[in-house]
Tab-separated table of C-alpha atoms and ligand atoms in Angstrom:
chain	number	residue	atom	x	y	z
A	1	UNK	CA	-22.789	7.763	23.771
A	2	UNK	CA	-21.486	7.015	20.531
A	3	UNK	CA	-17.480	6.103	20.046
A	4	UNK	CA	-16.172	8.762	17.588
A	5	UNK	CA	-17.419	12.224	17.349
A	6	UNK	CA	-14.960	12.805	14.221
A	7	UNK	CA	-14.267	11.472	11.607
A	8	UNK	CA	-13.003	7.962	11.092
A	9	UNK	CA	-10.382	6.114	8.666
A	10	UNK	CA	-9.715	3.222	6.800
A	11	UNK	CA	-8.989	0.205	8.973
A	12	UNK	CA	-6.374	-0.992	6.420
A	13	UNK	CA	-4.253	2.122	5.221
A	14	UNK	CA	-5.546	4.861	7.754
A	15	UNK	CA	-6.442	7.415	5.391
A	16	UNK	CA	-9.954	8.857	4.635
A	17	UNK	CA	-12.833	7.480	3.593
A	18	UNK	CA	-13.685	10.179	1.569
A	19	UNK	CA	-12.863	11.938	-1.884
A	20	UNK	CA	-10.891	14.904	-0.306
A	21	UNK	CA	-10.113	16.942	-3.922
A	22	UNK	CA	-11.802	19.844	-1.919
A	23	UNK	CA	-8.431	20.297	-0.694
A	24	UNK	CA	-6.736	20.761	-3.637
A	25	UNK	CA	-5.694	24.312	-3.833
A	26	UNK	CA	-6.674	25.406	-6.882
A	27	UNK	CA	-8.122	28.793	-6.915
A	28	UNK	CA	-5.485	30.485	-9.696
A	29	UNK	CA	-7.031	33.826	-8.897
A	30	UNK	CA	-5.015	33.522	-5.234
A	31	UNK	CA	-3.933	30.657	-4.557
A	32	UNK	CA	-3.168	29.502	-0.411
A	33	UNK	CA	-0.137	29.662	0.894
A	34	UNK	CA	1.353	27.352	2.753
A	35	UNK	CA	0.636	23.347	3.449
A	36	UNK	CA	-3.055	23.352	4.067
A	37	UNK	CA	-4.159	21.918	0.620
A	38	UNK	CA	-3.223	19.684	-2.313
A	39	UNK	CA	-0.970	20.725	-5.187
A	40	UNK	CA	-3.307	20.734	-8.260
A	41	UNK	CA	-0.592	19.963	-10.445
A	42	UNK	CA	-0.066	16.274	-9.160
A	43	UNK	CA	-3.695	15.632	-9.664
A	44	UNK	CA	-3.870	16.280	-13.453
A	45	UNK	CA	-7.306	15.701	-14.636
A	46	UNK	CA	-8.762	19.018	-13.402
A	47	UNK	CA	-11.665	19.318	-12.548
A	48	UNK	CA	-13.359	16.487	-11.678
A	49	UNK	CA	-9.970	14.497	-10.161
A	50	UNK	CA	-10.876	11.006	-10.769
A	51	UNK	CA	-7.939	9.401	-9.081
A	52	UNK	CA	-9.640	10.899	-5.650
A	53	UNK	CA	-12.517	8.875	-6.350
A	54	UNK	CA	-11.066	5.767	-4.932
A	55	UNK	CA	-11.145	7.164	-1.209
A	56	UNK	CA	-15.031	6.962	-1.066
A	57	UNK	CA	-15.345	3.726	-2.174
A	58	UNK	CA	-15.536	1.835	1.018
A	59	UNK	CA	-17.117	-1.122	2.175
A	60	UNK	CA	-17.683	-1.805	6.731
A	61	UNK	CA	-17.203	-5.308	7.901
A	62	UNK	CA	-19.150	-5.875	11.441
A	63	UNK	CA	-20.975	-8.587	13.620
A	64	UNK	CA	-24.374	-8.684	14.770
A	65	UNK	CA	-23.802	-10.903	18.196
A	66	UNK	CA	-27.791	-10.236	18.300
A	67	UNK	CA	-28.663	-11.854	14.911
A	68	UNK	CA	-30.565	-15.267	13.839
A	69	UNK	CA	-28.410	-15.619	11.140
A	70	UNK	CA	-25.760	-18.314	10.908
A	71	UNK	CA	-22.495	-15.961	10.963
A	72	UNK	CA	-22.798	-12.957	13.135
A	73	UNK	CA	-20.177	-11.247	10.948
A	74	UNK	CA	-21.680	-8.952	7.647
A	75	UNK	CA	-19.930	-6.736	5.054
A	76	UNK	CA	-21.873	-3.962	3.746
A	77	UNK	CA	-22.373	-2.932	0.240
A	78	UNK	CA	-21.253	0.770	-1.079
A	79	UNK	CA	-20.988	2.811	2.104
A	80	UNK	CA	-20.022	5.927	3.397
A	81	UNK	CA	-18.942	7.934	6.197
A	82	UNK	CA	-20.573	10.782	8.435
A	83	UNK	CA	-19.059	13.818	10.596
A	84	UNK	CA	-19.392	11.607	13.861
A	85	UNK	CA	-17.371	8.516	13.281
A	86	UNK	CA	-20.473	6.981	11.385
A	87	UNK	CA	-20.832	4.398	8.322
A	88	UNK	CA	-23.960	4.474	6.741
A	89	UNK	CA	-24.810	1.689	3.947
A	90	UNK	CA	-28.022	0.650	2.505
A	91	UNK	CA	-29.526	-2.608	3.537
A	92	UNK	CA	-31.748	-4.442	1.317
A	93	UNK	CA	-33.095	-8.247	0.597
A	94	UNK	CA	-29.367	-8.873	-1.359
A	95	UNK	CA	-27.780	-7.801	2.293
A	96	UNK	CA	-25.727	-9.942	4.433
A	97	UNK	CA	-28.344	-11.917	6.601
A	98	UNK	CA	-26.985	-10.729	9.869
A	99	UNK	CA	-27.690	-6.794	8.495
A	100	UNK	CA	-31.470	-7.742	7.938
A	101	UNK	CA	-31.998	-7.913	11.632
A	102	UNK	CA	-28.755	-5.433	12.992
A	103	UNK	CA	-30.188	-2.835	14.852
A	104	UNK	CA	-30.109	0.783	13.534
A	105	UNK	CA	-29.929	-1.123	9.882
A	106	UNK	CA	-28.043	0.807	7.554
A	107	UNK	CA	-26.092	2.738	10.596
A	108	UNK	CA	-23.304	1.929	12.491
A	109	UNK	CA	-20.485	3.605	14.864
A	110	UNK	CA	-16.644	2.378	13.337
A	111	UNK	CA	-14.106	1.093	15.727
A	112	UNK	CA	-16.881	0.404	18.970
A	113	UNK	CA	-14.965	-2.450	20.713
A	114	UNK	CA	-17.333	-1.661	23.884
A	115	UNK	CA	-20.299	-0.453	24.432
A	116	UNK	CA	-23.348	-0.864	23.049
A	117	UNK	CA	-22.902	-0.164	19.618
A	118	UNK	CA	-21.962	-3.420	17.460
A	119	UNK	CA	-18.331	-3.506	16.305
A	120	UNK	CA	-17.271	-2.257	12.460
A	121	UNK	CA	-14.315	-1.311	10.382
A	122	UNK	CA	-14.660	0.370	7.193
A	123	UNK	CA	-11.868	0.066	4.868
A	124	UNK	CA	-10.948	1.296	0.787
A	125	UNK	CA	-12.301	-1.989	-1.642
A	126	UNK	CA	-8.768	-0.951	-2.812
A	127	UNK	CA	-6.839	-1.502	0.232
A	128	UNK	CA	-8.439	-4.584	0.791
A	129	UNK	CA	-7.466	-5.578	-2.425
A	130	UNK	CA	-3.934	-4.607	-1.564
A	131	UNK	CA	-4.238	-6.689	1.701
A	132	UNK	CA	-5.627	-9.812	-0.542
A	133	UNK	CA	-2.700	-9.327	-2.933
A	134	UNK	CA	0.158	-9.173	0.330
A	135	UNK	CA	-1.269	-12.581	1.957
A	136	UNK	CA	-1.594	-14.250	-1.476
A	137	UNK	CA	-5.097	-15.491	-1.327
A	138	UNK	CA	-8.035	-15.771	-3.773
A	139	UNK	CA	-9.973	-14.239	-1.287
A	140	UNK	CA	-9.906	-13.091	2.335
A	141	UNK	CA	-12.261	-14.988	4.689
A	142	UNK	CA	-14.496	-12.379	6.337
A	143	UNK	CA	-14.733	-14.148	9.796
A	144	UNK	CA	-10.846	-14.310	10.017
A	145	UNK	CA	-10.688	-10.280	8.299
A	146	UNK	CA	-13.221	-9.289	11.079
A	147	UNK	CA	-11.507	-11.752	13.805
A	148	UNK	CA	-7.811	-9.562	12.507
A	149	UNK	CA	-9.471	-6.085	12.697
A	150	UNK	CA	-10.993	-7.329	16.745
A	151	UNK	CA	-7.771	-8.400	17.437
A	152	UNK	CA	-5.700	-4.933	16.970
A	153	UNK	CA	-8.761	-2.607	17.724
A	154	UNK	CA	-8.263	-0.102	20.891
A	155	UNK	CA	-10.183	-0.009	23.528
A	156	UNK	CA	-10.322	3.570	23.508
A	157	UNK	CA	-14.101	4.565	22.914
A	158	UNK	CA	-12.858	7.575	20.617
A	159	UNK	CA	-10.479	5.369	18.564
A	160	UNK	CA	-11.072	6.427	14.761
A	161	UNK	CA	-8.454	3.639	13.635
A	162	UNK	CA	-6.859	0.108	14.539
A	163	UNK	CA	-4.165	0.286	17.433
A	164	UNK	CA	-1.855	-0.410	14.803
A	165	UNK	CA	1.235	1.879	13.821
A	166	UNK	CA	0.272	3.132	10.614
A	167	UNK	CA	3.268	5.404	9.729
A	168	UNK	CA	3.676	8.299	8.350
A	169	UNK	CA	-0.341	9.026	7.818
A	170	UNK	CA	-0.165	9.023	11.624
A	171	UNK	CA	0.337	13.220	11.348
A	172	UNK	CA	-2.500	13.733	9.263
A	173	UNK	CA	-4.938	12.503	10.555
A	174	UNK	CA	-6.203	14.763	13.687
A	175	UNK	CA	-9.712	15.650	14.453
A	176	UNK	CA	-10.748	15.287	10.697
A	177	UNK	CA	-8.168	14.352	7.688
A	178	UNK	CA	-5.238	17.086	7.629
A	179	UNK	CA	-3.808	17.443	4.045
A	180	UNK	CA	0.014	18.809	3.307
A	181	UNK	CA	1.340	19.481	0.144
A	182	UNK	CA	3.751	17.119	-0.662
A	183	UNK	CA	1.928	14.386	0.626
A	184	UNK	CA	-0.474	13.788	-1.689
A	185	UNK	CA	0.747	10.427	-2.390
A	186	UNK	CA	-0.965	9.311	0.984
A	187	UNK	CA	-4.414	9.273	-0.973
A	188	UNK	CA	-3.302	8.213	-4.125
A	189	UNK	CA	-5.067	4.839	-5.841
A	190	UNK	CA	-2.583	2.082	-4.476
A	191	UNK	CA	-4.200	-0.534	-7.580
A	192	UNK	CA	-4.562	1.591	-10.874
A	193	UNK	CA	-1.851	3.720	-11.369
A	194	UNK	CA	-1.358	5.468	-14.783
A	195	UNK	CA	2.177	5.758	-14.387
A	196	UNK	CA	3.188	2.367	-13.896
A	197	UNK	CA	0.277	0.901	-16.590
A	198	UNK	CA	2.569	3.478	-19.017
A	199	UNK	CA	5.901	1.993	-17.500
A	200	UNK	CA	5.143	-1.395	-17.808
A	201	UNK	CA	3.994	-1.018	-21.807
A	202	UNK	CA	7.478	0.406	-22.575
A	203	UNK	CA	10.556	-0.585	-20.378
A	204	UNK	CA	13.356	1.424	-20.776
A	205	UNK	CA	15.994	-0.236	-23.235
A	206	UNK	CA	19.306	-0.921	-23.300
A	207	UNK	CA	22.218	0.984	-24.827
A	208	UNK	CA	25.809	0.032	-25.780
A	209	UNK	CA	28.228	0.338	-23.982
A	210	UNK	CA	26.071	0.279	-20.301
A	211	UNK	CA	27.322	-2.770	-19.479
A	212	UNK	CA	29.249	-2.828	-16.193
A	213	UNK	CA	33.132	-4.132	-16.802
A	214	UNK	CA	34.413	-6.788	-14.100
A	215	UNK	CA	37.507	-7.365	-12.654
A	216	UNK	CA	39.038	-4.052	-12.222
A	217	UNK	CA	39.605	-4.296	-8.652
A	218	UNK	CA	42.597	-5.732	-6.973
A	219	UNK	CA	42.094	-9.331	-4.704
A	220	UNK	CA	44.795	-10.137	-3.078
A	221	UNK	CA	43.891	-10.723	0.571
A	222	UNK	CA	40.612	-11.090	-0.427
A	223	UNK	CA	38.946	-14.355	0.851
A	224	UNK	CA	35.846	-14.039	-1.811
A	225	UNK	CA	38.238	-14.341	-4.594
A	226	UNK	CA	38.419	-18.182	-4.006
A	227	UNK	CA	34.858	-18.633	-4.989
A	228	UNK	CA	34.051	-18.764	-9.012
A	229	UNK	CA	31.796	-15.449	-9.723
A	230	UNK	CA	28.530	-17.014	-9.860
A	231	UNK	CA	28.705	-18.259	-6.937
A	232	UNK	CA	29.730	-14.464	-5.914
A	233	UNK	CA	27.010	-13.386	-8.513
A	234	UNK	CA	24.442	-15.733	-5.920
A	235	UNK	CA	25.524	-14.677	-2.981
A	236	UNK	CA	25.062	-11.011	-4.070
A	237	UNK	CA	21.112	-12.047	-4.924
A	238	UNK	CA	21.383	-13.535	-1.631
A	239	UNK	CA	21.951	-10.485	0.293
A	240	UNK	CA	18.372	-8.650	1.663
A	241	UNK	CA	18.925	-5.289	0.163
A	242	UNK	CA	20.730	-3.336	-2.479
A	243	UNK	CA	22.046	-0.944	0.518
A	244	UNK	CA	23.940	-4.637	2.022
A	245	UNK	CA	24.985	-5.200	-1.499
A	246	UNK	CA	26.766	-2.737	-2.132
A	247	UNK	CA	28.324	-2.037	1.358
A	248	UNK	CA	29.471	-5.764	0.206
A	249	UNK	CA	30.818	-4.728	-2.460
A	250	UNK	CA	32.804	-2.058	-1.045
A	251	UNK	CA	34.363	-4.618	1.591
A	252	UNK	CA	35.169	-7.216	-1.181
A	253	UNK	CA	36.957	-5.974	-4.015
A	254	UNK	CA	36.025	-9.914	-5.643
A	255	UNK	CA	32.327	-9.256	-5.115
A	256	UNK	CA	32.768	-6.006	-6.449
A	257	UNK	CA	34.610	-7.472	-9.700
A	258	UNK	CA	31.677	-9.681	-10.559
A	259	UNK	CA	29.469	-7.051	-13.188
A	260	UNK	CA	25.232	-7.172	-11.632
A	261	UNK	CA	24.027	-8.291	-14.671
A	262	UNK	CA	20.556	-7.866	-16.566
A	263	UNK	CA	19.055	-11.087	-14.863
A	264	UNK	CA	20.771	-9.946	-11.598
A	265	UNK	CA	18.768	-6.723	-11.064
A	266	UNK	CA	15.656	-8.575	-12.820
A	267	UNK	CA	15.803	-11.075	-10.106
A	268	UNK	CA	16.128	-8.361	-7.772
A	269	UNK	CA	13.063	-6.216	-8.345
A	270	UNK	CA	11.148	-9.717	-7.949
A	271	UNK	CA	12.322	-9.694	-4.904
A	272	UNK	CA	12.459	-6.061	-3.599
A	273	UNK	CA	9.302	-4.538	-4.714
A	274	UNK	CA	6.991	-7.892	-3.841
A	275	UNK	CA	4.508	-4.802	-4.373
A	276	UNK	CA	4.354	-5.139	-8.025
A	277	UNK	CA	2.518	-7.854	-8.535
A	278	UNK	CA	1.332	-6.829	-11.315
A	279	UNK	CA	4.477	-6.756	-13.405
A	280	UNK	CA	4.457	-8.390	-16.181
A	281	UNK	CA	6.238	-11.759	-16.616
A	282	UNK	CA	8.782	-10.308	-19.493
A	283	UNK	CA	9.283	-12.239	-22.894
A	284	UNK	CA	12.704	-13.486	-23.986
A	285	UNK	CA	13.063	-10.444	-25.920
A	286	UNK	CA	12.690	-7.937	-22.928
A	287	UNK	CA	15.038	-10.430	-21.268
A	288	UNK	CA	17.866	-9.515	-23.825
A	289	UNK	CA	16.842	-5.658	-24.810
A	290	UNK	CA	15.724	-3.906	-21.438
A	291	UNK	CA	18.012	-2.261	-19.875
A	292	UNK	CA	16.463	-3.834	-16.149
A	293	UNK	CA	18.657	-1.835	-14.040
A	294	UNK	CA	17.492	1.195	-14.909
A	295	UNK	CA	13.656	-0.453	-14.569
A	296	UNK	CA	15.148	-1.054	-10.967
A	297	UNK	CA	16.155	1.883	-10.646
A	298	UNK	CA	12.629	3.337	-12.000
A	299	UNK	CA	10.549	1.319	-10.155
A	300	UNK	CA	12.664	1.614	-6.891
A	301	UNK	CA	13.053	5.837	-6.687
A	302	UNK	CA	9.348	5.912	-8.101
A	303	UNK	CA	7.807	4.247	-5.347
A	304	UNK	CA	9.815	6.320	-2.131
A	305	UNK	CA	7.851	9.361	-1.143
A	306	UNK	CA	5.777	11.210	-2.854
A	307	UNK	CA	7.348	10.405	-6.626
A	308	UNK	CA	5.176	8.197	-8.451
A	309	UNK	CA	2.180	8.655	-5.943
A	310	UNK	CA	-0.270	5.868	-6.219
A	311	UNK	CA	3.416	3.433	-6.167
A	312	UNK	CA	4.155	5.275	-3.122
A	313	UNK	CA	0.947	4.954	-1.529
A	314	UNK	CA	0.339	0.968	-2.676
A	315	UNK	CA	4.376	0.520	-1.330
A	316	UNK	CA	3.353	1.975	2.094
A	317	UNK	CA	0.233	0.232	2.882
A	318	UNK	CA	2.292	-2.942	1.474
A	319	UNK	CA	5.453	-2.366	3.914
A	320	UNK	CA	3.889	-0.527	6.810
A	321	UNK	CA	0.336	-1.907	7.704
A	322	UNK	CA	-0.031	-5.474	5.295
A	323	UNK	CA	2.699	-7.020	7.844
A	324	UNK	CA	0.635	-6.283	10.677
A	325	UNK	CA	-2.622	-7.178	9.675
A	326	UNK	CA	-0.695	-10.139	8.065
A	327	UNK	CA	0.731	-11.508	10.727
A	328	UNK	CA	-3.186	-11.131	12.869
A	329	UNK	CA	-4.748	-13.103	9.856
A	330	UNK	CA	-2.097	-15.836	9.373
A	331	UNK	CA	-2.207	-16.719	13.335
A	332	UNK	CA	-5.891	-16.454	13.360
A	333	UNK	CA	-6.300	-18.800	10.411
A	334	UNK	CA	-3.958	-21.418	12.252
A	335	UNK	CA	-5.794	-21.164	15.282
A	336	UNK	CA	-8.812	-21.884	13.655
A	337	UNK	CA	-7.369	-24.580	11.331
A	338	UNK	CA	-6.198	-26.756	14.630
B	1	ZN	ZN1	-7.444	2.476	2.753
């Protein structure tokens, strides 16, 4: 009996595993109503949408306890999914050695803990890329990745995902994939987005007179005032989030005196949106020009849900699944390291 008779989704983000532009609703002559396909207007390059093509571009990791080879664990080349919780790949003489002699070659059930099938996850090459990017590495070892995807699989001989919480995706994903407008972000490219490429070639600049004025609150009674204001101006950085900073601020009319200056809220989006790594280090002329608050700003609204979609999708995976699977590969490596 196989494990899945649906479909199955990416280990790493949950979504599909397949270009799903066939639900994009655009038939002008009468077009659906309601939230049972895509808006064609977020997807702009009609007709072909290219920034779908991401989803079928998968790759399964697996073990073959069975095989001669030295590691039992493989990763396929381009693969793809089937109707019953299938990957299908080709296997040839450049193939992992422990595919050569898997049986079924080129075939295997996703997310079979038990059973007789052999164990594989397929995942985006994107969100593994994504993954690669959160724990910092050059590359991911695929005995520890395979050892991390074992580690939080279910049990459950239908599972079509990790026993993970993946989020919001959660409600979309029911027998097969279950698009709703307004969503679309949730299969939007988490590495190339156009958006942020056009962003990060021209930062917004600054203008005169948006500089915030200090010291226009009163301090007496207020202990803060002792300190000099950058200390105040570090212990503002210090603080985990914007929301704490400013509820700070509100409490201490001394922090609140100290202006958040241009390398304040450049420090900040450093550390708030670890997600962008591929910002780009700024030259001493940004430093003085760019108005960086409103690049906070930018960066910070674009990437909650469903703005700048493939920010929003590359910020969820980052916050909402990389910890997880994070936290399985770090202990794993340890374990292993002892
Ligand atoms: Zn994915």
């Amino acid at each position: 009996m196989s494990c899945a008779d649906w479909e199955c989704f990416c280990t790493i983000c949950g979504g599909p595993l397949r270009n799903v532009s066939y639900f994009i609703d655009d038939d002008e002559g009468s077009p659906r109503p309601g939230l049972d396909a895509y808006d064609p207007s977020v997807f702009l390059t009609r007709p072909d949408y290219p920034e779908l093509e991401w989803l079928d571009d998968i790759r399964a990791l697996g073990e073959n306890l069975e095989t001669s080879a030295p590691s039992t664990v493989w990763l396929s080349g381009p693969a793809s999914v089937g109707v019953d919780g299938d990957v299908r790949f080709d296997v040839g003489k450049d193939s992992d050695p422990a595919l050569l002699d898997l049986p079924g070659a080129g075939y295997a059930q996703a997310y079979c803990l038990e059973g007789r099938d052999p164990w594989c996850a397929p995942f985006h090459v994107k969100c593994h890329e994504v993954l690669r990017r959160f724990l910092g590495l050059e590359s991911l070892d695929r005995e520890v990745l395979n050892e991390m995807f074992k580690s939080l699989a279910s049990r459950d001989e239908f599972a079509t995902c990790l026993k993970m919480d993946y989020g919001d995706i959660t409600e979309h994903r029911t027998r097969d994939w279950f698009p709703l407008r307004h969503h679309e972000y949730l299969v939007s490219d988490p590495i190339d987005i156009e958006w942020l490429a056009r962003f990060y070639e021209k930062f917004p600049l600054r203008r005169k007179g948006d500089e915030e004025l200090g010291g226009v609150y009163n301090t007496r009674g207020d202990p803060f005032s002792k300190l000099p204001s950058d200390i105040l101006s570090l212990l503002a950085l210090s603080i985990p989030t914007m929301e704490g900073v400013f509820e700070a601020r509100v409490a201490s009319p001394a922090l609140a005196n100290v202006p958040l200056s241009q390398s304040f809220w450049r420090a900040r989006i450093l550390q708030d949106m670890p997600w962008l790594w591929d910002l780009p280090i700024s030259t001493d002329e940004q430093r003085l020009l760019v108005d960086w608050s409103r690049v906070y700003r930018e960066l910070f609204w674009g990437s909650q849900r469903n703005r700048t979609l493939g920010l929003c999708n590359r910020r969820r995976i980052w916050t909402q699944t990389c910890p997880q699977l994070g936290k399985q590969y770090a202990s794993i490596t340890e374990a292993r390291n002892k």
